[in-house]
Amino acid sequence: VEGIGNPIGCAHLGRLAVGGFLVLRADFLIANVLVSSGWRRQGVGTALVDELLSRLPGDSTGESFSAWAVVEEGDEETESFFLAIGAEARGKLVDVLRSTPLVGLALILTGGVVFKGLGVQIFRLEGRGQSSGYRPAGT
C-alpha cells in the first residue's frame, strides 16, 4: 500500500514573537504545510491544518487565537489552498503592519518574511478548539 512507512505530509505551528523577548500569546505561525505530490488534493493538507487549528481556542470560547500563514509572492497554488480552507486574506505585509502592527513585526522577525520578500501574501485563520484544551506550555 502506497504511503505505508513513508510520510505523506506534515505541518508545523510555531509561536510568533518580537525578538526573543515578547512572545505573542494568541498569535501563531503556520510555518509549513508539506504534502507528498502523490497525496495532494486528497484532503491531507486540510486535515493537517484542521488539527493544528483545533489546538488553538476559537472565537466561540470568548478568547480567539489566530494562526497566520505567509505565502511567497506568485505562489498561486498555496494562496488557493489557504483560501479554500477558509483563511482570511489579509493582504501584503504593509496591510498587516497597519491593522495589527505587533503581528506584522513578529511576522518580519520570526515569521520568515525577511527571507520570502516584502511582496508576500498573508493569511489568517481562527483557532477552532476549546480553551479548556489549550495548554500554553505545549504539554
Coordinates of C-alpha atoms in Angstrom, one line a residue:
V1 CA 0.0 0.0 0.0
E2 CA 1.4 3.3 -1.0
G3 CA 2.3 5.6 1.9
I4 CA 2.9 2.9 4.5
G5 CA 6.3 3.7 6.0
N6 CA 6.6 6.9 4.0
P7 CA 5.4 10.2 5.4
I8 CA 2.6 11.7 3.3
G9 CA 2.6 15.1 4.9
C10 CA 3.5 17.3 7.8
A11 CA 2.6 20.7 9.1
H12 CA 4.2 22.9 11.8
L13 CA 2.6 25.5 14.1
G14 CA 5.0 27.8 15.8
R15 CA 4.9 30.8 18.2
L16 CA 5.1 34.3 16.9
A17 CA 7.5 36.6 18.8
V18 CA 9.0 40.0 18.6
G19 CA 12.7 39.2 19.1
G20 CA 13.3 36.8 21.9
F21 CA 11.5 38.8 24.5
L22 CA 7.9 39.3 23.6
V23 CA 6.0 36.1 22.6
L24 CA 2.5 36.8 21.3
R25 CA 0.1 34.8 23.4
A26 CA -2.7 34.4 20.9
D27 CA -0.9 34.6 17.6
F28 CA 0.9 31.6 15.9
L29 CA 2.5 30.9 12.6
I30 CA 1.7 28.0 10.3
A31 CA 5.3 27.6 9.2
N32 CA 5.0 24.7 6.9
V33 CA 2.3 22.5 5.3
L34 CA 4.0 19.8 3.2
V35 CA 2.2 17.0 1.4
S36 CA 3.8 14.4 -0.9
S37 CA 3.0 15.0 -4.5
G38 CA 1.0 11.8 -4.9
W39 CA -1.2 12.7 -2.0
R40 CA -2.1 16.3 -2.9
R41 CA -5.7 17.4 -3.5
Q42 CA -6.9 14.5 -1.3
G43 CA -7.5 16.5 1.9
V44 CA -4.2 15.7 3.6
G45 CA -3.2 19.3 3.9
T46 CA -6.6 20.4 5.0
A47 CA -6.6 17.7 7.7
L48 CA -3.2 18.7 8.9
V49 CA -4.2 22.4 9.2
D50 CA -7.5 21.5 10.9
E51 CA -5.6 19.5 13.5
L52 CA -3.3 22.5 14.2
L53 CA -6.2 24.9 14.4
S54 CA -8.1 22.5 16.8
R55 CA -5.3 23.1 19.3
L56 CA -6.0 26.8 19.4
P57 CA -9.1 28.3 21.2
G58 CA -11.7 29.6 18.7
D59 CA -13.9 32.6 18.7
S60 CA -16.8 30.7 20.4
T61 CA -14.7 30.4 23.6
G62 CA -14.5 34.2 24.0
E63 CA -10.8 34.1 23.6
S64 CA -9.9 33.8 19.9
F65 CA -6.4 32.7 18.9
S66 CA -5.1 33.1 15.3
A67 CA -2.7 31.2 13.1
W68 CA -1.0 33.2 10.4
A69 CA 0.5 32.0 7.1
V70 CA 3.0 33.8 4.9
V71 CA 2.9 32.9 1.2
E72 CA 5.6 33.9 -1.3
E73 CA 4.5 36.3 -4.0
G74 CA 3.2 34.5 -7.0
D75 CA 2.6 31.1 -5.3
E76 CA -1.0 30.8 -6.5
E77 CA -1.3 27.2 -5.5
T78 CA -0.6 27.9 -1.9
E79 CA -2.8 31.0 -1.9
S80 CA -5.6 28.9 -3.3
F81 CA -5.1 26.3 -0.7
F82 CA -5.4 28.7 2.2
L83 CA -8.5 30.4 0.7
A84 CA -10.1 27.0 0.1
I85 CA -9.7 26.0 3.8
G86 CA -11.3 29.3 5.0
A87 CA -8.3 31.5 5.6
E88 CA -8.9 35.3 5.5
A89 CA -6.6 37.0 3.1
R90 CA -5.0 39.9 4.9
G91 CA -3.0 41.4 2.0
K92 CA 0.6 42.2 1.9
L93 CA 2.9 42.9 4.9
V94 CA 2.2 46.6 4.8
D95 CA -1.5 45.9 5.3
V96 CA -0.9 43.7 8.3
L97 CA 1.5 46.3 9.8
R98 CA -1.2 48.9 9.5
S99 CA -4.0 46.8 11.0
T100 CA -2.1 44.7 13.6
P101 CA 1.4 46.2 14.0
L102 CA 2.7 43.8 16.6
V103 CA 1.7 40.8 14.5
G104 CA 3.3 42.4 11.4
L105 CA 6.5 43.0 13.3
A106 CA 6.5 39.4 14.6
L107 CA 6.0 38.1 11.1
I108 CA 9.1 40.0 10.0
L109 CA 11.2 38.9 12.9
T110 CA 10.1 35.3 13.4
G111 CA 7.7 34.5 10.5
G112 CA 10.3 34.4 7.7
V113 CA 9.0 37.5 5.8
V114 CA 12.6 38.8 5.6
F115 CA 13.6 35.7 3.6
K116 CA 10.5 35.5 1.4
G117 CA 10.4 39.1 0.4
L118 CA 8.1 42.1 1.1
G119 CA 5.6 41.0 -1.7
V120 CA 4.3 38.1 0.4
Q121 CA 0.6 37.5 0.9
I122 CA -0.5 37.0 4.5
F123 CA -3.4 34.8 5.6
R124 CA -5.1 34.5 9.0
L125 CA -7.1 31.5 10.3
E126 CA -9.0 31.4 13.6
G127 CA -8.4 28.7 16.2
R128 CA -11.1 26.1 16.2
G129 CA -10.6 24.4 19.6
Q130 CA -11.9 24.8 23.1
S131 CA -10.0 27.0 25.6
S132 CA -10.0 24.1 28.1
G133 CA -7.9 22.0 25.7
Y134 CA -5.3 24.8 25.2
R135 CA -2.1 24.3 27.1
P136 CA 0.3 27.3 26.6
A137 CA 3.3 25.2 27.9
G138 CA 2.6 22.7 25.0
T139 CA 2.4 19.7 27.3

